[in-house]
Amino acid sequence: MFGSMTMFLLYFAALIAIPLWANSRVKSAYKKYSQVPASSGMTGAETARKILDDNGLFDVTVEPVKGKLTDHYDPRTKTVRLSEQNYFKNSVAGAAVAAHEVGHAIQDAESYSFLKFRSALVPVASFGSNSAIFFIIGGMLLQFSELMLAGIVLMSFAVLFQLVTLPVEFNASSRAMDQIVSSGVIRNDEERETKKVLNAAALTYVAGALVVVLELLRFVYMYILMNND
């Protein structure tokens, strides 16, 4: 009994600690390298615009958005949105983030397969993420294994979305490095610092995927126990 409780507490401690650790890494890397100017002297907005134009994406706009680390690409409006600090300032971190978001715009223009698959998953993944836990808890309380299984299936779509997000994000970062080096936004000796920012950001997606996979496995295990009683 004591051992089971210890494992239970360790499990939930890990669920909390993993994303906190990843989030602290990205904030630390961003804070450090947002104070380091890029040799090109270009702001994040200028970096994004140059890479977009170099790739013929003249129809994609770049605009500032309020908040910190709120940078994203909106495929519906073909817009790269950069947080104000990255949009207006010149820094290695800003160049890395801007290039990463432009990487998503390039993926969109090229109909990158994983990006298309992720977009197709959005409706069912959103429904699964919001409703799965109610099915699972209802099934556990009512001892109705079919209801719990339905919740697990719904949850699996949300997990699949997280897993598909990984190649999308890693590919965008890979494109970002290629673009900012070839376009002259950073020098070769600045690549190390830029990669640190991109790698730290990637950790948040890995941590998020790990957490949802662990939760799914936990519910699958509970479902198996329910059916073996």
Tab-separated table of C-alpha atoms in Angstrom:
chain	number	residue	atom	x	y	z
A	1	MET	CA	0.000	0.000	0.000
A	2	PHE	CA	2.793	2.402	0.969
A	3	GLY	CA	4.724	1.502	-2.167
A	4	SER	CA	1.681	2.121	-4.386
A	5	MET	CA	1.081	5.496	-2.767
A	6	THR	CA	4.737	6.438	-3.217
A	7	MET	CA	4.614	5.536	-6.917
A	8	PHE	CA	1.367	7.493	-7.272
A	9	LEU	CA	2.921	10.610	-5.725
A	10	LEU	CA	6.102	10.251	-7.780
A	11	TYR	CA	4.034	9.956	-10.947
A	12	PHE	CA	2.113	13.161	-10.304
A	13	ALA	CA	5.278	14.933	-9.193
A	14	ALA	CA	6.799	14.020	-12.562
A	15	LEU	CA	3.723	15.318	-14.409
A	16	ILE	CA	4.211	18.676	-12.720
A	17	ALA	CA	8.020	18.790	-12.771
A	18	ILE	CA	8.602	17.859	-16.437
A	19	PRO	CA	6.747	20.805	-18.034
A	20	LEU	CA	7.999	23.209	-15.343
A	21	TRP	CA	11.592	22.196	-16.065
A	22	ALA	CA	11.108	22.562	-19.835
A	23	ASN	CA	9.412	25.923	-19.401
A	24	SER	CA	12.215	27.203	-17.177
A	25	ARG	CA	14.789	26.145	-19.798
A	26	VAL	CA	13.108	28.066	-22.598
A	27	LYS	CA	12.582	31.159	-20.433
A	28	SER	CA	16.196	31.084	-19.302
A	29	ALA	CA	17.574	30.702	-22.844
A	30	TYR	CA	15.237	33.359	-24.207
A	31	LYS	CA	16.051	35.830	-21.432
A	32	LYS	CA	19.785	35.375	-21.941
A	33	TYR	CA	19.881	35.594	-25.733
A	34	SER	CA	17.271	38.322	-26.034
A	35	GLN	CA	19.996	40.549	-24.581
A	36	VAL	CA	22.549	39.464	-27.213
A	37	PRO	CA	22.268	41.493	-30.452
A	38	ALA	CA	22.508	39.675	-33.778
A	39	SER	CA	25.422	40.804	-35.934
A	40	SER	CA	23.105	41.750	-38.793
A	41	GLY	CA	21.433	44.446	-36.681
A	42	MET	CA	18.043	43.297	-37.983
A	43	THR	CA	14.932	43.238	-35.818
A	44	GLY	CA	12.745	40.154	-35.632
A	45	ALA	CA	10.278	41.788	-38.013
A	46	GLU	CA	13.025	42.528	-40.540
A	47	THR	CA	14.378	38.998	-40.183
A	48	ALA	CA	10.962	37.471	-40.822
A	49	ARG	CA	10.294	39.744	-43.787
A	50	LYS	CA	13.658	39.000	-45.394
A	51	ILE	CA	13.268	35.218	-45.098
A	52	LEU	CA	9.693	35.376	-46.386
A	53	ASP	CA	10.749	37.479	-49.386
A	54	ASP	CA	13.759	35.240	-50.063
A	55	ASN	CA	11.300	32.329	-50.326
A	56	GLY	CA	8.822	34.206	-52.485
A	57	LEU	CA	6.181	34.440	-49.758
A	58	PHE	CA	5.268	38.054	-50.440
A	59	ASP	CA	1.622	37.456	-49.490
A	60	VAL	CA	2.516	36.493	-45.887
A	61	THR	CA	2.367	39.487	-43.560
A	62	VAL	CA	4.341	40.124	-40.361
A	63	GLU	CA	2.780	41.950	-37.442
A	64	PRO	CA	3.382	42.467	-33.705
A	65	VAL	CA	1.277	40.808	-31.018
A	66	LYS	CA	1.100	41.652	-27.330
A	67	GLY	CA	2.552	39.363	-24.689
A	68	LYS	CA	5.810	37.519	-24.149
A	69	LEU	CA	6.650	34.433	-26.212
A	70	THR	CA	3.263	34.724	-27.917
A	71	ASP	CA	4.896	34.357	-31.340
A	72	HIS	CA	3.024	32.179	-33.835
A	73	TYR	CA	2.085	31.690	-37.460
A	74	ASP	CA	-1.596	31.873	-38.409
A	75	PRO	CA	-2.207	29.814	-41.562
A	76	ARG	CA	-5.780	31.121	-41.885
A	77	THR	CA	-4.667	34.704	-42.481
A	78	LYS	CA	-1.128	33.933	-43.713
A	79	THR	CA	0.331	36.033	-40.912
A	80	VAL	CA	3.508	35.694	-38.859
A	81	ARG	CA	2.855	37.299	-35.477
A	82	LEU	CA	5.818	38.186	-33.301
A	83	SER	CA	5.701	39.309	-29.679
A	84	GLU	CA	6.536	43.003	-29.475
A	85	GLN	CA	9.995	42.440	-27.994
A	86	ASN	CA	10.961	40.168	-30.879
A	87	TYR	CA	9.227	42.300	-33.499
A	88	PHE	CA	10.916	45.597	-32.628
A	89	LYS	CA	14.257	44.535	-31.118
A	90	ASN	CA	17.435	43.144	-32.573
A	91	SER	CA	18.601	40.013	-30.761
A	92	VAL	CA	19.779	36.463	-31.396
A	93	ALA	CA	16.679	35.138	-29.622
A	94	GLY	CA	14.390	37.356	-31.684
A	95	ALA	CA	16.016	36.216	-34.921
A	96	ALA	CA	15.664	32.561	-33.896
A	97	VAL	CA	11.996	32.914	-32.969
A	98	ALA	CA	11.142	34.937	-36.082
A	99	ALA	CA	12.860	32.409	-38.331
A	100	HIS	CA	11.084	29.533	-36.590
A	101	GLU	CA	7.652	31.065	-37.195
A	102	VAL	CA	8.557	31.778	-40.805
A	103	GLY	CA	9.533	28.101	-40.977
A	104	HIS	CA	5.865	27.299	-40.369
A	105	ALA	CA	4.856	29.687	-43.152
A	106	ILE	CA	7.218	27.869	-45.523
A	107	GLN	CA	5.761	24.529	-44.392
A	108	ASP	CA	2.290	25.875	-45.162
A	109	ALA	CA	3.340	27.083	-48.620
A	110	GLU	CA	4.914	23.719	-49.408
A	111	SER	CA	1.946	21.738	-47.991
A	112	TYR	CA	4.244	19.984	-45.537
A	113	SER	CA	2.580	16.625	-44.840
A	114	PHE	CA	2.804	16.645	-41.039
A	115	LEU	CA	1.442	20.193	-40.883
A	116	LYS	CA	-1.526	19.193	-43.065
A	117	PHE	CA	-2.127	16.112	-40.920
A	118	ARG	CA	-1.989	18.172	-37.728
A	119	SER	CA	-4.445	20.712	-39.143
A	120	ALA	CA	-6.825	17.884	-40.065
A	121	LEU	CA	-6.615	16.567	-36.503
A	122	VAL	CA	-7.549	19.895	-34.864
A	123	PRO	CA	-11.361	19.390	-34.635
A	124	VAL	CA	-11.280	15.845	-33.268
A	125	ALA	CA	-8.229	16.521	-31.068
A	126	SER	CA	-9.920	19.587	-29.589
A	127	PHE	CA	-13.110	17.637	-28.864
A	128	GLY	CA	-11.116	14.757	-27.397
A	129	SER	CA	-9.034	17.043	-25.209
A	130	ASN	CA	-12.118	18.764	-23.792
A	131	SER	CA	-14.419	15.775	-23.353
A	132	ALA	CA	-12.279	12.655	-22.807
A	133	ILE	CA	-11.818	13.124	-19.063
A	134	PHE	CA	-15.608	13.236	-18.504
A	135	PHE	CA	-16.058	9.930	-20.300
A	136	ILE	CA	-13.176	8.376	-18.374
A	137	ILE	CA	-14.298	9.587	-14.948
A	138	GLY	CA	-17.909	8.647	-15.731
A	139	GLY	CA	-16.821	5.167	-16.741
A	140	MET	CA	-14.785	4.755	-13.548
A	141	LEU	CA	-17.578	5.980	-11.251
A	142	LEU	CA	-20.253	3.888	-12.957
A	143	GLN	CA	-17.919	0.931	-13.463
A	144	PHE	CA	-18.881	1.094	-17.129
A	145	SER	CA	-15.760	0.033	-19.019
A	146	GLU	CA	-17.191	0.855	-22.473
A	147	LEU	CA	-17.687	4.482	-21.434
A	148	MET	CA	-14.137	4.627	-20.115
A	149	LEU	CA	-12.836	3.088	-23.352
A	150	ALA	CA	-14.661	5.759	-25.362
A	151	GLY	CA	-12.869	8.399	-23.275
A	152	ILE	CA	-9.516	6.740	-23.864
A	153	VAL	CA	-10.137	6.678	-27.623
A	154	LEU	CA	-11.053	10.375	-27.565
A	155	MET	CA	-7.974	11.159	-25.487
A	156	SER	CA	-5.796	9.255	-27.965
A	157	PHE	CA	-6.655	11.801	-30.675
A	158	ALA	CA	-5.408	14.616	-28.434
A	159	VAL	CA	-2.245	12.616	-27.772
A	160	LEU	CA	-1.779	11.961	-31.487
A	161	PHE	CA	-2.047	15.708	-32.110
A	162	GLN	CA	0.754	16.331	-29.590
A	163	LEU	CA	2.940	13.669	-31.182
A	164	VAL	CA	2.394	15.002	-34.709
A	165	THR	CA	3.289	18.463	-33.424
A	166	LEU	CA	6.837	17.271	-32.679
A	167	PRO	CA	8.006	16.748	-36.297
A	168	VAL	CA	6.214	19.975	-37.288
A	169	GLU	CA	8.127	21.989	-34.689
A	170	PHE	CA	11.486	20.281	-35.216
A	171	ASN	CA	11.199	20.750	-38.959
A	172	ALA	CA	10.359	24.452	-38.513
A	173	SER	CA	13.445	24.864	-36.325
A	174	SER	CA	15.618	23.067	-38.869
A	175	ARG	CA	14.315	25.343	-41.618
A	176	ALA	CA	14.915	28.344	-39.345
A	177	MET	CA	18.595	27.511	-38.897
A	178	ASP	CA	19.101	26.994	-42.621
A	179	GLN	CA	17.358	30.254	-43.476
A	180	ILE	CA	19.012	32.612	-41.006
A	181	VAL	CA	22.479	31.306	-41.849
A	182	SER	CA	22.019	31.371	-45.625
A	183	SER	CA	20.350	34.793	-45.538
A	184	GLY	CA	23.161	36.287	-43.453
A	185	VAL	CA	20.965	37.206	-40.487
A	186	ILE	CA	23.491	35.542	-38.185
A	187	ARG	CA	27.138	34.664	-38.617
A	188	ASN	CA	28.451	31.115	-38.351
A	189	ASP	CA	29.830	31.849	-34.880
A	190	GLU	CA	26.300	32.783	-33.725
A	191	GLU	CA	24.787	29.442	-34.707
A	192	ARG	CA	25.478	27.882	-31.310
A	193	GLU	CA	23.521	30.545	-29.440
A	194	THR	CA	20.657	30.395	-31.925
A	195	LYS	CA	20.412	26.618	-31.613
A	196	LYS	CA	20.228	26.916	-27.830
A	197	VAL	CA	17.116	29.076	-28.134
A	198	LEU	CA	15.470	26.735	-30.647
A	199	ASN	CA	16.410	23.579	-28.719
A	200	ALA	CA	15.062	25.007	-25.458
A	201	ALA	CA	11.779	25.847	-27.186
A	202	ALA	CA	11.585	22.328	-28.625
A	203	LEU	CA	11.865	20.890	-25.114
A	204	THR	CA	8.480	22.362	-24.207
A	205	TYR	CA	6.828	20.361	-26.993
A	206	VAL	CA	8.673	17.185	-26.008
A	207	ALA	CA	7.653	17.679	-22.369
A	208	GLY	CA	4.038	18.306	-23.337
A	209	ALA	CA	3.949	15.163	-25.477
A	210	LEU	CA	5.549	13.074	-22.723
A	211	VAL	CA	2.983	14.225	-20.160
A	212	VAL	CA	-0.057	13.395	-22.308
A	213	VAL	CA	1.407	10.009	-23.286
A	214	LEU	CA	1.968	9.149	-19.608
A	215	GLU	CA	-1.601	10.167	-18.774
A	216	LEU	CA	-2.995	8.071	-21.614
A	217	LEU	CA	-0.975	5.043	-20.485
A	218	ARG	CA	-2.226	5.530	-16.920
A	219	PHE	CA	-5.858	5.439	-18.036
A	220	VAL	CA	-5.224	2.434	-20.275
A	221	TYR	CA	-3.722	0.639	-17.263
A	222	MET	CA	-6.761	1.545	-15.143
A	223	TYR	CA	-9.055	0.290	-17.903
A	224	ILE	CA	-7.220	-3.041	-17.982
A	225	LEU	CA	-7.512	-3.353	-14.189
A	226	MET	CA	-11.253	-2.589	-14.372
A	227	ASN	CA	-11.786	-5.372	-16.894
A	228	ASN	CA	-9.722	-7.869	-14.910
A	229	ASP	CA	-11.738	-7.428	-11.706
